[in-house]
PDB file of C-alpha atoms and ligand atoms in Angstrom:
ATOM      1  CA  MET A   1      98.743  76.953  83.197  1.00  0.00           C
ATOM      2  CA  GLN A   2      97.026  74.635  85.678  1.00  0.00           C
ATOM      3  CA  LEU A   3      98.429  73.393  88.975  1.00  0.00           C
ATOM      4  CA  TYR A   4      97.782  69.836  90.139  1.00  0.00           C
ATOM      5  CA  VAL A   5      99.712  69.902  93.413  1.00  0.00           C
ATOM      6  CA  LYS A   6      98.101  70.735  96.763  1.00  0.00           C
ATOM      7  CA  ASN A   7      98.737  74.016  98.605  1.00  0.00           C
ATOM      8  CA  SER A   8      99.628  75.976  95.503  1.00  0.00           C
ATOM      9  CA  SER A   9      98.029  78.367  93.044  1.00  0.00           C
ATOM     10  CA  ILE A  10      98.913  80.752  90.253  1.00  0.00           C
ATOM     11  CA  ILE A  11      99.011  84.419  91.229  1.00  0.00           C
ATOM     12  CA  THR A  12      98.788  87.001  88.466  1.00  0.00           C
ATOM     13  CA  LEU A  13      99.784  90.547  89.327  1.00  0.00           C
ATOM     14  CA  PRO A  14      98.373  93.601  87.578  1.00  0.00           C
ATOM     15  CA  LYS A  15     100.746  94.964  84.981  1.00  0.00           C
ATOM     16  CA  ILE A  16     100.572  98.556  83.823  1.00  0.00           C
ATOM     17  CA  LYS A  17     101.842  99.191  80.320  1.00  0.00           C
ATOM     18  CA  ASP A  18     101.142 102.757  79.389  1.00  0.00           C
ATOM     19  CA  ASN A  19     102.580 104.963  76.724  1.00  0.00           C
ATOM     20  CA  ARG A  20     105.811 105.360  78.681  1.00  0.00           C
ATOM     21  CA  ASP A  21     108.684 102.887  78.578  1.00  0.00           C
ATOM     22  CA  GLY A  22     108.710  99.666  80.638  1.00  0.00           C
ATOM     23  CA  ASN A  23     106.206  97.713  82.699  1.00  0.00           C
ATOM     24  CA  LEU A  24     104.954  98.473  86.191  1.00  0.00           C
ATOM     25  CA  ILE A  25     103.919  95.368  88.130  1.00  0.00           C
ATOM     26  CA  ILE A  26     102.224  95.590  91.504  1.00  0.00           C
ATOM     27  CA  ALA A  27     101.871  93.176  94.445  1.00  0.00           C
ATOM     28  CA  ASN A  28      99.674  94.192  97.389  1.00  0.00           C
ATOM     29  CA  SER A  29      99.837  92.442 100.739  1.00  0.00           C
ATOM     30  CA  LEU A  30      96.528  90.660 101.533  1.00  0.00           C
ATOM     31  CA  LYS A  31      95.197  91.462  98.055  1.00  0.00           C
ATOM     32  CA  GLU A  32      96.963  89.655  95.198  1.00  0.00           C
ATOM     33  CA  ILE A  33      99.303  88.127  97.798  1.00  0.00           C
ATOM     34  CA  PRO A  34      97.147  86.020 100.166  1.00  0.00           C
ATOM     35  CA  PHE A  35      99.131  86.806 103.314  1.00  0.00           C
ATOM     36  CA  GLU A  36     100.823  89.707 105.031  1.00  0.00           C
ATOM     37  CA  ILE A  37     104.271  90.074 103.476  1.00  0.00           C
ATOM     38  CA  LYS A  38     106.953  90.050 106.172  1.00  0.00           C
ATOM     39  CA  ARG A  39     110.000  89.374 104.024  1.00  0.00           C
ATOM     40  CA  VAL A  40     111.144  89.950 100.468  1.00  0.00           C
ATOM     41  CA  TYR A  41     114.220  88.370  98.919  1.00  0.00           C
ATOM     42  CA  TYR A  42     115.584  87.998  95.448  1.00  0.00           C
ATOM     43  CA  ILE A  43     118.085  85.703  93.797  1.00  0.00           C
ATOM     44  CA  ASN A  44     120.255  86.891  90.938  1.00  0.00           C
ATOM     45  CA  GLN A  45     123.670  86.212  89.349  1.00  0.00           C
ATOM     46  CA  LEU A  46     122.677  82.609  88.614  1.00  0.00           C
ATOM     47  CA  GLU A  47     125.718  81.706  86.579  1.00  0.00           C
ATOM     48  CA  ASN A  48     125.557  77.919  86.674  1.00  0.00           C
ATOM     49  CA  SER A  49     122.667  76.676  84.570  1.00  0.00           C
ATOM     50  CA  VAL A  50     122.947  73.165  86.070  1.00  0.00           C
ATOM     51  CA  SER A  51     122.570  74.295  89.684  1.00  0.00           C
ATOM     52  CA  VAL A  52     119.448  73.367  91.656  1.00  0.00           C
ATOM     53  CA  ARG A  53     118.187  75.645  94.430  1.00  0.00           C
ATOM     54  CA  GLY A  54     115.373  75.136  96.915  1.00  0.00           C
ATOM     55  CA  LYS A  55     115.117  71.409  97.711  1.00  0.00           C
ATOM     56  CA  HIS A  56     113.088  72.006 100.846  1.00  0.00           C
ATOM     57  CA  ALA A  57     109.580  72.584 102.177  1.00  0.00           C
ATOM     58  CA  HIS A  58     108.315  74.874 104.916  1.00  0.00           C
ATOM     59  CA  LYS A  59     106.147  73.829 107.829  1.00  0.00           C
ATOM     60  CA  GLU A  60     104.392  77.193 108.239  1.00  0.00           C
ATOM     61  CA  CYS A  61     105.922  79.867 106.043  1.00  0.00           C
ATOM     62  CA  GLU A  62     104.069  80.602 102.801  1.00  0.00           C
ATOM     63  CA  GLN A  63     105.748  82.238  99.845  1.00  0.00           C
ATOM     64  CA  VAL A  64     104.955  83.514  96.372  1.00  0.00           C
ATOM     65  CA  ILE A  65     107.744  83.057  93.862  1.00  0.00           C
ATOM     66  CA  PHE A  66     108.194  85.074  90.655  1.00  0.00           C
ATOM     67  CA  CYS A  67     110.656  85.067  87.805  1.00  0.00           C
ATOM     68  CA  ILE A  68     110.986  88.771  87.107  1.00  0.00           C
ATOM     69  CA  ASN A  69     113.606  88.332  84.384  1.00  0.00           C
ATOM     70  CA  GLY A  70     114.525  85.380  82.167  1.00  0.00           C
ATOM     71  CA  SER A  71     113.175  81.939  82.975  1.00  0.00           C
ATOM     72  CA  PHE A  72     113.616  78.925  85.214  1.00  0.00           C
ATOM     73  CA  LEU A  73     111.890  75.634  85.933  1.00  0.00           C
ATOM     74  CA  LEU A  74     109.994  75.366  89.208  1.00  0.00           C
ATOM     75  CA  GLY A  75     109.510  71.842  90.570  1.00  0.00           C
ATOM     76  CA  LEU A  76     106.625  71.262  93.014  1.00  0.00           C
ATOM     77  CA  ASP A  77     105.942  68.142  95.043  1.00  0.00           C
ATOM     78  CA  ASP A  78     103.145  67.867  97.630  1.00  0.00           C
ATOM     79  CA  GLY A  79     104.264  64.398  98.713  1.00  0.00           C
ATOM     80  CA  THR A  80     101.925  62.673  96.271  1.00  0.00           C
ATOM     81  CA  THR A  81     101.884  64.712  93.064  1.00  0.00           C
ATOM     82  CA  GLN A  82     104.829  66.317  91.283  1.00  0.00           C
ATOM     83  CA  GLN A  83     104.702  69.066  88.699  1.00  0.00           C
ATOM     84  CA  LYS A  84     107.228  71.215  86.804  1.00  0.00           C
ATOM     85  CA  ILE A  85     106.304  74.732  85.803  1.00  0.00           C
ATOM     86  CA  LEU A  86     108.163  76.956  83.378  1.00  0.00           C
ATOM     87  CA  MET A  87     108.423  80.342  85.055  1.00  0.00           C
ATOM     88  CA  ASN A  88     108.875  82.961  82.337  1.00  0.00           C
ATOM     89  CA  GLN A  89     106.256  85.665  82.914  1.00  0.00           C
ATOM     90  CA  ASP A  90     107.281  88.640  85.039  1.00  0.00           C
ATOM     91  CA  ASN A  91     103.808  89.116  86.572  1.00  0.00           C
ATOM     92  CA  VAL A  92     102.812  85.479  87.066  1.00  0.00           C
ATOM     93  CA  GLY A  93     103.875  83.876  90.328  1.00  0.00           C
ATOM     94  CA  VAL A  94     103.256  80.616  92.119  1.00  0.00           C
ATOM     95  CA  LEU A  95     102.048  80.330  95.703  1.00  0.00           C
ATOM     96  CA  LEU A  96     104.282  77.937  97.628  1.00  0.00           C
ATOM     97  CA  GLY A  97     101.958  76.935 100.433  1.00  0.00           C
ATOM     98  CA  LYS A  98     102.837  74.991 103.554  1.00  0.00           C
ATOM     99  CA  MET A  99     104.419  71.559 103.143  1.00  0.00           C
ATOM    100  CA  LEU A 100     105.261  71.912  99.473  1.00  0.00           C
ATOM    101  CA  TRP A 101     108.671  70.603  98.414  1.00  0.00           C
ATOM    102  CA  HIS A 102     110.103  72.925  95.766  1.00  0.00           C
ATOM    103  CA  THR A 103     113.124  73.130  93.524  1.00  0.00           C
ATOM    104  CA  MET A 104     114.365  75.789  91.131  1.00  0.00           C
ATOM    105  CA  GLU A 105     116.589  74.867  88.184  1.00  0.00           C
ATOM    106  CA  ASP A 106     117.364  75.443  84.483  1.00  0.00           C
ATOM    107  CA  PHE A 107     118.053  79.112  85.019  1.00  0.00           C
ATOM    108  CA  SER A 108     118.328  81.196  81.859  1.00  0.00           C
ATOM    109  CA  PRO A 109     121.049  83.838  81.529  1.00  0.00           C
ATOM    110  CA  GLY A 110     119.991  86.937  83.452  1.00  0.00           C
ATOM    111  CA  CYS A 111     117.335  85.057  85.437  1.00  0.00           C
ATOM    112  CA  VAL A 112     116.128  86.913  88.541  1.00  0.00           C
ATOM    113  CA  LEU A 113     113.823  85.327  91.138  1.00  0.00           C
ATOM    114  CA  LEU A 114     111.719  87.388  93.509  1.00  0.00           C
ATOM    115  CA  VAL A 115     110.119  85.803  96.576  1.00  0.00           C
ATOM    116  CA  LEU A 116     107.531  87.304  98.941  1.00  0.00           C
ATOM    117  CA  ALA A 117     107.243  85.468 102.260  1.00  0.00           C
ATOM    118  CA  SER A 118     104.711  85.391 105.095  1.00  0.00           C
ATOM    119  CA  ASP A 119     107.347  85.049 107.804  1.00  0.00           C
ATOM    120  CA  TYR A 120     110.824  86.109 108.771  1.00  0.00           C
ATOM    121  CA  TYR A 121     113.634  83.667 108.058  1.00  0.00           C
ATOM    122  CA  ASP A 122     113.580  80.774 110.536  1.00  0.00           C
ATOM    123  CA  GLU A 123     115.707  77.717 109.814  1.00  0.00           C
ATOM    124  CA  SER A 124     113.550  75.606 112.164  1.00  0.00           C
ATOM    125  CA  ASP A 125     110.625  76.071 109.751  1.00  0.00           C
ATOM    126  CA  TYR A 126     112.559  74.301 106.972  1.00  0.00           C
ATOM    127  CA  ILE A 127     112.304  70.598 106.101  1.00  0.00           C
ATOM    128  CA  ARG A 128     115.462  69.933 104.131  1.00  0.00           C
ATOM    129  CA  ASP A 129     115.392  66.137 104.211  1.00  0.00           C
ATOM    130  CA  TYR A 130     113.165  64.631 101.500  1.00  0.00           C
ATOM    131  CA  GLU A 131     112.454  61.417 103.426  1.00  0.00           C
ATOM    132  CA  GLU A 132     111.355  63.449 106.437  1.00  0.00           C
ATOM    133  CA  PHE A 133     109.161  65.575 104.155  1.00  0.00           C
ATOM    134  CA  ILE A 134     107.449  62.465 102.754  1.00  0.00           C
ATOM    135  CA  LYS A 135     106.836  61.134 106.282  1.00  0.00           C
ATOM    136  CA  LEU A 136     105.446  64.447 107.540  1.00  0.00           C
ATOM    137  CA  SER A 137     103.319  65.102 104.456  1.00  0.00           C
ATOM    138  CA  ALA A 138     101.693  61.666 104.829  1.00  0.00           C
ATOM    139  CA  LYS A 139     100.448  62.786 108.272  1.00  0.00           C
ATOM    140  CA  THR A 140      98.876  66.050 107.084  1.00  0.00           C
TER     141      THR A 140
HETATM  142  P1  TYD B   1     117.681  78.723 101.089  1.00  0.00           P
HETATM  143  O1  TYD B   1     116.331  79.149 101.551  1.00  0.00           O
HETATM  144  O2  TYD B   1     118.068  77.293 101.280  1.00  0.00           O
HETATM  145  O3  TYD B   1     117.886  79.110  99.546  1.00  0.00           O
HETATM  146  P2  TYD B   1     117.196  78.486  98.224  1.00  0.00           P
HETATM  147  O4  TYD B   1     115.854  77.964  98.595  1.00  0.00           O
HETATM  148  O5  TYD B   1     117.124  79.644  97.266  1.00  0.00           O
HETATM  149  O6  TYD B   1     118.086  77.417  97.672  1.00  0.00           O
HETATM  150  O7  TYD B   1     118.753  79.678 101.791  1.00  0.00           O
HETATM  151  C1  TYD B   1     120.111  79.685 101.444  1.00  0.00           C
HETATM  152  C2  TYD B   1     120.892  80.269 102.609  1.00  0.00           C
HETATM  153  O8  TYD B   1     120.508  81.615 102.866  1.00  0.00           O
HETATM  154  C3  TYD B   1     120.692  79.500 103.908  1.00  0.00           C
HETATM  155  O9  TYD B   1     121.950  79.447 104.572  1.00  0.00           O
HETATM  156  C4  TYD B   1     119.753  80.368 104.721  1.00  0.00           C
HETATM  157  C5  TYD B   1     120.035  81.766 104.198  1.00  0.00           C
HETATM  158  N1  TYD B   1     118.841  82.619 104.206  1.00  0.00           N
HETATM  159  C6  TYD B   1     118.723  83.630 105.139  1.00  0.00           C
HETATM  160  O10 TYD B   1     119.600  83.845 105.988  1.00  0.00           O
HETATM  161  N2  TYD B   1     117.597  84.410 105.137  1.00  0.00           N
HETATM  162  C7  TYD B   1     116.614  84.228 104.230  1.00  0.00           C
HETATM  163  O11 TYD B   1     115.594  84.971 104.244  1.00  0.00           O
HETATM  164  C8  TYD B   1     116.738  83.168 103.254  1.00  0.00           C
HETATM  165  C9  TYD B   1     115.674  82.920 102.225  1.00  0.00           C
HETATM  166  C10 TYD B   1     117.868  82.396 103.281  1.00  0.00           C
END
């Protein structure tokens, strides 16, 4: 998988599969995750497959998003280039850097999203208006 948008990259976490049951997947702050993790949140019980989440960008906060169960479609837009990524690998995440408009949709049954963030929740860091995002991204 290759990313064409700015301020994003693929992050692959080590996965331990030994002779016991299950997988063990590890994310270290400032190692695989390129920032100090201040906040973790997850999204589950996605019962409406036509819903669209996200639809915003962040001015400063950086995040890494994972699909730890099932699948969904991640939409990325850096203001110039758009890309859709099928998220269906439990140890492969996408860095959502600054000023990257993102959407999440097409959730499979049982889909669970996990997000690691560089900052605490702050609504003033959000850009929720697409026109404003395009204007601001043209300046950066
Ligand atoms: P939002 O970030 O818009 O969700 P998504 O990107 O998944 O569509 O957040 C939805 C609501 O939850 C919004 O009212 C803000 C609130 N919220 C918090 O209070 N703290 C948080 O850490 C997050 C991520 C959201």
